[in-house]
mmCIF file of C-alpha atoms in Angstrom:
data_model
loop_
_atom_site.group_PDB
_atom_site.id
_atom_site.type_symbol
_atom_site.label_atom_id
_atom_site.label_comp_id
_atom_site.label_asym_id
_atom_site.label_seq_id
_atom_site.Cartn_x
_atom_site.Cartn_y
_atom_site.Cartn_z
ATOM 1 C CA MET A 1 21.186 9.569 -12.611
ATOM 2 C CA PRO A 2 20.686 6.025 -11.274
ATOM 3 C CA THR A 3 23.752 3.863 -10.809
ATOM 4 C CA LEU A 4 24.279 0.570 -12.585
ATOM 5 C CA GLY A 5 23.970 -1.249 -9.270
ATOM 6 C CA GLU A 6 20.659 0.434 -8.455
ATOM 7 C CA ALA A 7 19.246 -0.252 -11.910
ATOM 8 C CA ALA A 8 20.342 -3.893 -11.838
ATOM 9 C CA ARG A 9 18.863 -4.432 -8.381
ATOM 10 C CA ALA A 10 15.534 -3.019 -9.552
ATOM 11 C CA VAL A 11 15.387 -5.569 -12.388
ATOM 12 C CA LEU A 12 16.304 -8.424 -10.059
ATOM 13 C CA LEU A 13 13.555 -7.454 -7.605
ATOM 14 C CA THR A 14 10.878 -7.404 -10.319
ATOM 15 C CA ALA A 15 8.892 -10.621 -9.934
ATOM 16 C CA ASP A 16 6.401 -10.638 -12.802
ATOM 17 C CA PRO A 17 8.042 -12.328 -15.801
ATOM 18 C CA HIS A 18 6.792 -9.825 -18.352
ATOM 19 C CA ASP A 19 7.639 -6.841 -16.166
ATOM 20 C CA LYS A 20 11.132 -8.295 -15.620
ATOM 21 C CA ARG A 21 11.543 -8.812 -19.367
ATOM 22 C CA ARG A 22 10.552 -5.198 -20.044
ATOM 23 C CA ALA A 23 12.740 -3.933 -17.199
ATOM 24 C CA ALA A 24 15.806 -5.747 -18.573
ATOM 25 C CA ARG A 25 15.294 -4.300 -22.031
ATOM 26 C CA GLY A 26 14.683 -0.880 -20.489
ATOM 27 C CA LEU A 27 17.956 -1.193 -18.580
ATOM 28 C CA ALA A 28 19.750 -1.945 -21.843
ATOM 29 C CA ARG A 29 18.222 1.096 -23.561
ATOM 30 C CA ALA A 30 19.033 3.417 -20.665
ATOM 31 C CA TRP A 31 22.637 2.163 -20.532
ATOM 32 C CA ARG A 32 23.133 2.691 -24.264
ATOM 33 C CA ARG A 33 21.770 6.233 -23.970
ATOM 34 C CA GLY A 34 24.213 7.098 -21.179
ATOM 35 C CA GLU A 35 21.445 7.467 -18.601
ATOM 36 C CA ILE A 36 23.043 5.144 -16.032
ATOM 37 C CA ASP A 37 26.195 5.860 -14.028
ATOM 38 C CA HIS A 38 28.831 3.112 -14.162
ATOM 39 C CA ARG A 39 28.908 2.490 -10.406
ATOM 40 C CA CYS A 40 28.185 -0.820 -8.686
ATOM 41 C CA ASP A 41 28.059 0.038 -4.989
ATOM 42 C CA THR A 42 24.550 -1.314 -4.368
ATOM 43 C CA ALA A 43 24.154 -4.789 -2.867
ATOM 44 C CA MET A 44 22.512 -7.346 -5.107
ATOM 45 C CA PRO A 45 19.817 -9.565 -3.566
ATOM 46 C CA ASP A 46 20.849 -13.098 -2.672
ATOM 47 C CA ARG A 47 17.940 -14.344 -4.767
ATOM 48 C CA PRO A 48 15.863 -12.501 -7.373
ATOM 49 C CA ALA A 49 12.129 -11.970 -7.094
ATOM 50 C CA TRP A 50 10.202 -14.600 -9.060
ATOM 51 C CA PRO A 51 6.492 -15.210 -9.639
ATOM 52 C CA ALA A 52 4.369 -17.695 -7.699
ATOM 53 C CA GLU A 53 4.180 -19.809 -10.846
ATOM 54 C CA PRO A 54 5.817 -21.904 -12.149
ATOM 55 C CA GLU A 55 6.108 -24.200 -9.143
ATOM 56 C CA LEU A 56 9.815 -24.854 -8.613
ATOM 57 C CA LEU A 57 10.840 -28.464 -8.039
ATOM 58 C CA ALA A 58 14.113 -30.202 -7.276
ATOM 59 C CA PRO A 59 15.664 -31.831 -10.359
ATOM 60 C CA ASN A 60 14.759 -35.346 -9.180
ATOM 61 C CA GLN A 61 11.114 -34.287 -8.752
ATOM 62 C CA MET A 62 10.665 -32.935 -12.253
ATOM 63 C CA PRO A 63 8.206 -34.935 -14.390
ATOM 64 C CA LYS A 64 9.580 -36.711 -17.443
ATOM 65 C CA ARG A 65 8.833 -34.730 -20.586
ATOM 66 C CA GLY A 66 9.786 -37.129 -23.368
ATOM 67 C CA LYS A 67 11.656 -36.276 -26.550
ATOM 68 C CA GLY A 68 9.299 -33.641 -27.935
ATOM 69 C CA GLY A 69 7.544 -35.842 -30.480
ATOM 70 C CA SER A 70 4.021 -35.155 -29.231
ATOM 71 C CA GLU A 71 2.557 -31.664 -28.872
ATOM 72 C CA ARG A 72 2.380 -32.198 -25.122
ATOM 73 C CA GLY A 73 6.058 -33.112 -25.085
ATOM 74 C CA ARG A 74 6.974 -30.082 -27.183
ATOM 75 C CA ILE A 75 5.034 -27.785 -24.849
ATOM 76 C CA ALA A 76 6.869 -29.255 -21.849
ATOM 77 C CA LEU A 77 10.233 -28.758 -23.550
ATOM 78 C CA LEU A 78 9.413 -25.186 -24.607
ATOM 79 C CA HIS A 79 8.293 -24.424 -21.061
ATOM 80 C CA ALA A 80 11.568 -25.745 -19.661
ATOM 81 C CA LEU A 81 13.497 -23.596 -22.146
ATOM 82 C CA ALA A 82 11.397 -20.542 -21.298
ATOM 83 C CA HIS A 83 12.286 -21.012 -17.636
ATOM 84 C CA ILE A 84 15.970 -21.235 -18.490
ATOM 85 C CA GLU A 85 15.745 -17.966 -20.439
ATOM 86 C CA PHE A 86 13.770 -16.289 -17.635
ATOM 87 C CA VAL A 87 16.426 -17.161 -15.051
ATOM 88 C CA ALA A 88 19.132 -16.204 -17.568
ATOM 89 C CA ILE A 89 17.808 -12.618 -17.502
ATOM 90 C CA ASP A 90 18.595 -12.476 -13.788
ATOM 91 C CA LEU A 91 21.964 -14.196 -14.226
ATOM 92 C CA ALA A 92 23.117 -11.575 -16.742
ATOM 93 C CA VAL A 93 21.737 -8.632 -14.759
ATOM 94 C CA ASP A 94 23.252 -9.914 -11.512
ATOM 95 C CA LEU A 95 26.614 -10.265 -13.260
ATOM 96 C CA VAL A 96 26.713 -6.583 -14.231
ATOM 97 C CA GLY A 97 25.217 -5.335 -10.970
ATOM 98 C CA ARG A 98 27.507 -7.422 -8.780
ATOM 99 C CA PHE A 99 30.756 -7.309 -10.754
ATOM 100 C CA GLY A 100 30.411 -4.548 -13.369
ATOM 101 C CA GLY A 101 32.524 -2.153 -11.323
ATOM 102 C CA GLU A 102 35.528 -4.482 -11.679
ATOM 103 C CA PHE A 103 35.487 -4.210 -15.473
ATOM 104 C CA PRO A 104 35.513 -1.522 -18.175
ATOM 105 C CA ARG A 105 32.347 -0.235 -19.841
ATOM 106 C CA ALA A 106 32.761 -2.704 -22.692
ATOM 107 C CA PHE A 107 32.102 -5.554 -20.256
ATOM 108 C CA VAL A 108 28.834 -3.946 -19.181
ATOM 109 C CA ASP A 109 27.963 -3.299 -22.842
ATOM 110 C CA ASP A 110 28.328 -7.015 -23.549
ATOM 111 C CA TRP A 111 26.424 -8.359 -20.552
ATOM 112 C CA ILE A 112 23.583 -5.869 -20.604
ATOM 113 C CA GLY A 113 23.226 -6.897 -24.243
ATOM 114 C CA VAL A 114 23.089 -10.533 -23.100
ATOM 115 C CA ALA A 115 20.343 -9.658 -20.588
ATOM 116 C CA ALA A 116 18.330 -7.998 -23.366
ATOM 117 C CA ASP A 117 18.819 -11.083 -25.557
ATOM 118 C CA GLU A 118 17.597 -13.386 -22.792
ATOM 119 C CA ALA A 119 14.543 -11.188 -22.294
ATOM 120 C CA MET A 120 13.784 -11.418 -25.998
ATOM 121 C CA HIS A 121 14.285 -15.192 -25.984
ATOM 122 C CA PHE A 122 11.868 -15.536 -23.080
ATOM 123 C CA ALA A 123 9.274 -13.437 -24.897
ATOM 124 C CA LEU A 124 9.572 -15.566 -28.052
ATOM 125 C CA LEU A 125 9.193 -18.821 -26.126
ATOM 126 C CA ASP A 126 6.271 -17.611 -24.028
ATOM 127 C CA ARG A 127 4.500 -16.364 -27.149
ATOM 128 C CA ARG A 128 5.035 -19.749 -28.794
ATOM 129 C CA LEU A 129 3.653 -21.501 -25.707
ATOM 130 C CA ARG A 130 0.542 -19.319 -25.935
ATOM 131 C CA GLN A 131 0.129 -20.183 -29.595
ATOM 132 C CA LEU A 132 0.116 -23.829 -28.507
ATOM 133 C CA GLY A 133 -2.509 -23.191 -25.824
ATOM 134 C CA SER A 134 -0.162 -22.931 -22.824
ATOM 135 C CA HIS A 135 1.925 -20.219 -21.133
ATOM 136 C CA TYR A 136 4.952 -19.766 -18.892
ATOM 137 C CA GLY A 137 3.997 -20.858 -15.383
ATOM 138 C CA ALA A 138 1.558 -23.552 -16.518
ATOM 139 C CA LEU A 139 4.033 -26.366 -15.695
ATOM 140 C CA PRO A 140 6.568 -26.912 -12.898
ATOM 141 C CA ALA A 141 10.161 -25.852 -13.473
ATOM 142 C CA HIS A 142 13.673 -26.712 -12.335
ATOM 143 C CA ALA A 143 14.555 -25.055 -9.002
ATOM 144 C CA GLY A 144 18.324 -25.419 -9.297
ATOM 145 C CA LEU A 145 19.223 -22.901 -11.984
ATOM 146 C CA TRP A 146 20.152 -20.128 -9.553
ATOM 147 C CA GLU A 147 22.584 -22.377 -7.677
ATOM 148 C CA ALA A 148 25.418 -21.399 -10.019
ATOM 149 C CA ALA A 149 24.907 -17.748 -9.113
ATOM 150 C CA GLU A 150 24.871 -18.523 -5.382
ATOM 151 C CA ALA A 151 28.045 -20.596 -5.704
ATOM 152 C CA THR A 152 29.902 -17.766 -7.486
ATOM 153 C CA ALA A 153 28.503 -14.660 -5.783
ATOM 154 C CA ASP A 154 31.922 -13.729 -4.401
ATOM 155 C CA ASP A 155 34.101 -14.032 -7.498
ATOM 156 C CA ALA A 156 33.705 -12.589 -10.990
ATOM 157 C CA LEU A 157 36.118 -15.125 -12.496
ATOM 158 C CA ALA A 158 34.138 -18.002 -11.001
ATOM 159 C CA ARG A 159 30.870 -16.566 -12.301
ATOM 160 C CA LEU A 160 32.266 -16.255 -15.831
ATOM 161 C CA ALA A 161 33.760 -19.733 -15.653
ATOM 162 C CA ILE A 162 30.520 -21.421 -14.608
ATOM 163 C CA VAL A 163 27.583 -19.525 -16.115
ATOM 164 C CA PRO A 164 28.590 -18.748 -19.716
ATOM 165 C CA MET A 165 31.481 -21.206 -20.082
ATOM 166 C CA VAL A 166 29.737 -24.253 -18.573
ATOM 167 C CA LEU A 167 25.971 -23.718 -18.483
ATOM 168 C CA GLU A 168 25.481 -21.732 -21.682
ATOM 169 C CA ALA A 169 28.106 -23.816 -23.465
ATOM 170 C CA ARG A 170 26.012 -26.874 -22.622
ATOM 171 C CA GLY A 171 23.180 -25.239 -24.514
ATOM 172 C CA LEU A 172 25.407 -25.161 -27.589
ATOM 173 C CA ASP A 173 25.844 -28.922 -27.244
ATOM 174 C CA VAL A 174 22.177 -29.878 -26.961
ATOM 175 C CA THR A 175 20.259 -27.252 -28.949
ATOM 176 C CA PRO A 176 21.006 -28.520 -32.498
ATOM 177 C CA ALA A 177 19.484 -31.933 -31.692
ATOM 178 C CA THR A 178 16.477 -30.223 -30.112
ATOM 179 C CA ILE A 179 15.971 -28.163 -33.265
ATOM 180 C CA ASP A 180 16.104 -31.356 -35.301
ATOM 181 C CA ARG A 181 13.429 -32.962 -33.101
ATOM 182 C CA PHE A 182 11.076 -30.004 -33.541
ATOM 183 C CA GLU A 183 11.616 -30.014 -37.298
ATOM 184 C CA ALA A 184 10.987 -33.764 -37.459
ATOM 185 C CA ALA A 185 7.713 -33.215 -35.599
ATOM 186 C CA GLY A 186 6.670 -30.582 -38.155
ATOM 187 C CA ASP A 187 7.005 -27.704 -35.681
ATOM 188 C CA ALA A 188 8.982 -25.293 -37.858
ATOM 189 C CA ALA A 189 7.895 -22.254 -35.818
ATOM 190 C CA SER A 190 9.487 -23.562 -32.621
ATOM 191 C CA ALA A 191 12.574 -24.742 -34.497
ATOM 192 C CA LYS A 192 13.064 -21.239 -35.912
ATOM 193 C CA ILE A 193 12.964 -19.713 -32.415
ATOM 194 C CA LEU A 194 15.522 -22.215 -31.129
ATOM 195 C CA SER A 195 17.776 -21.518 -34.107
ATOM 196 C CA ARG A 196 17.733 -17.812 -33.223
ATOM 197 C CA ILE A 197 18.532 -18.581 -29.585
ATOM 198 C CA TYR A 198 21.374 -20.904 -30.606
ATOM 199 C CA LYS A 199 23.060 -18.216 -32.713
ATOM 200 C CA ASP A 200 22.758 -15.643 -29.927
ATOM 201 C CA GLU A 201 24.156 -18.019 -27.334
ATOM 202 C CA ILE A 202 27.329 -18.541 -29.336
ATOM 203 C CA ARG A 203 27.885 -14.807 -28.798
ATOM 204 C CA HIS A 204 27.115 -15.167 -25.095
ATOM 205 C CA VAL A 205 29.679 -17.941 -24.644
ATOM 206 C CA THR A 206 32.126 -15.822 -26.636
ATOM 207 C CA ALA A 207 31.615 -12.913 -24.229
ATOM 208 C CA GLY A 208 32.167 -15.183 -21.247
ATOM 209 C CA THR A 209 35.346 -16.654 -22.685
ATOM 210 C CA VAL A 210 36.780 -13.311 -23.806
ATOM 211 C CA TRP A 211 36.230 -11.608 -20.451
ATOM 212 C CA PHE A 212 37.406 -14.656 -18.509
ATOM 213 C CA ARG A 213 40.655 -14.698 -20.473
ATOM 214 C CA GLN A 214 41.065 -10.941 -20.119
ATOM 215 C CA LYS A 215 40.564 -11.061 -16.338
ATOM 216 C CA CYS A 216 43.018 -13.959 -16.058
ATOM 217 C CA ASP A 217 45.612 -12.030 -18.081
ATOM 218 C CA GLU A 218 45.089 -8.983 -15.868
ATOM 219 C CA MET A 219 45.675 -11.098 -12.739
ATOM 220 C CA GLY A 220 48.583 -13.070 -14.190
ATOM 221 C CA PHE A 221 46.701 -16.383 -14.188
ATOM 222 C CA ASN A 222 46.824 -19.179 -16.743
ATOM 223 C CA ALA A 223 43.285 -19.116 -18.149
ATOM 224 C CA VAL A 224 42.916 -22.856 -18.842
ATOM 225 C CA GLU A 225 44.346 -23.985 -15.506
ATOM 226 C CA THR A 226 42.263 -21.408 -13.640
ATOM 227 C CA TRP A 227 39.105 -22.548 -15.422
ATOM 228 C CA HIS A 228 39.816 -26.184 -14.524
ATOM 229 C CA SER A 229 40.288 -25.240 -10.877
ATOM 230 C CA LEU A 230 37.112 -23.150 -10.719
ATOM 231 C CA VAL A 231 34.936 -25.753 -12.444
ATOM 232 C CA LYS A 232 36.167 -28.453 -10.070
ATOM 233 C CA SER A 233 35.572 -26.304 -6.981
ATOM 234 C CA ARG A 234 32.464 -24.286 -7.905
ATOM 235 C CA PHE A 235 30.388 -26.488 -10.237
ATOM 236 C CA ARG A 236 28.340 -29.277 -8.666
ATOM 237 C CA GLY A 237 27.731 -31.192 -11.880
ATOM 238 C CA SER A 238 30.100 -32.743 -14.375
ATOM 239 C CA LEU A 239 31.051 -31.968 -17.951
ATOM 240 C CA LYS A 240 29.646 -34.712 -20.152
ATOM 241 C CA PRO A 241 30.125 -35.330 -23.866
ATOM 242 C CA PRO A 242 29.084 -35.164 -26.604
ATOM 243 C CA PHE A 243 30.354 -31.626 -27.099
ATOM 244 C CA ASN A 244 29.572 -29.320 -30.009
ATOM 245 C CA ASP A 245 33.249 -28.682 -30.687
ATOM 246 C CA SER A 246 32.654 -26.451 -33.713
ATOM 247 C CA ALA A 247 30.282 -24.077 -31.908
ATOM 248 C CA ARG A 248 32.443 -24.020 -28.800
ATOM 249 C CA THR A 249 35.520 -23.226 -30.898
ATOM 250 C CA ARG A 250 33.652 -20.390 -32.645
ATOM 251 C CA ALA A 251 33.008 -19.010 -29.158
ATOM 252 C CA GLY A 252 36.693 -19.276 -28.223
ATOM 253 C CA LEU A 253 36.019 -22.148 -25.810
ATOM 254 C CA THR A 254 38.597 -24.506 -27.269
ATOM 255 C CA GLN A 255 39.014 -28.181 -26.396
ATOM 256 C CA GLU A 256 41.958 -27.525 -24.078
ATOM 257 C CA PHE A 257 39.435 -26.145 -21.599
ATOM 258 C CA TYR A 258 36.886 -28.920 -21.347
ATOM 259 C CA THR A 259 38.188 -32.230 -22.705
ATOM 260 C CA VAL A 260 40.752 -32.708 -19.936
ATOM 261 C CA ILE A 261 38.170 -32.620 -17.130
ATOM 262 C CA ALA A 262 35.165 -34.093 -18.941
ATOM 263 C CA SER A 263 33.692 -37.236 -17.397
#
């Protein structure tokens, strides 16, 4: 029986986007069937395997993509979102492979489920890009998305604080307006996909917040103060309003966390 660490490493070292998507969903199925041993004694790679395309650029080198009013602008935005979901597969898999041994099975249940969700999101976005005459890899993409994983590779609490509770929570803030822009442009098909992703990501932020709080309780830490400290020390960006307070509250990420340190 393969271990969780071995299975996670295999997904991370799969470069082809569609093979990685299938591998992540296969990992989820095998875990649910009890075919993977809950052991995480295999080293995770410092960086996952990724395809030659898309070309990865620094944030300040990324071309402007507009507001999504034109079809070209919508394709650029969908491509950017597809890249986020592709990297999110690796972020979720790395979380369970690197830190799953520190938590009960329910933690792995949650985060392998997140990895499967991200794989499905990527598939939906890539299929939509193809319907519009493009595909994932056709445009350059943001090179900095893995930085959060590198900055938190040593600490499960830091990883939970930054990836679901900062990065995915930011998606809750911006996605409703993006959906509105697609609907205004008459692109109901893309808007429907983003609505599905938005609902799933509320669950993902919930999982991050629940397990962060639980780990803090286990260690005798104040969850809010610990989160403030980790965001200040491990996150290179800043927390900027406007915030989707209702969605964040549904996910358990209440204002006491983020309003105090928002810029």
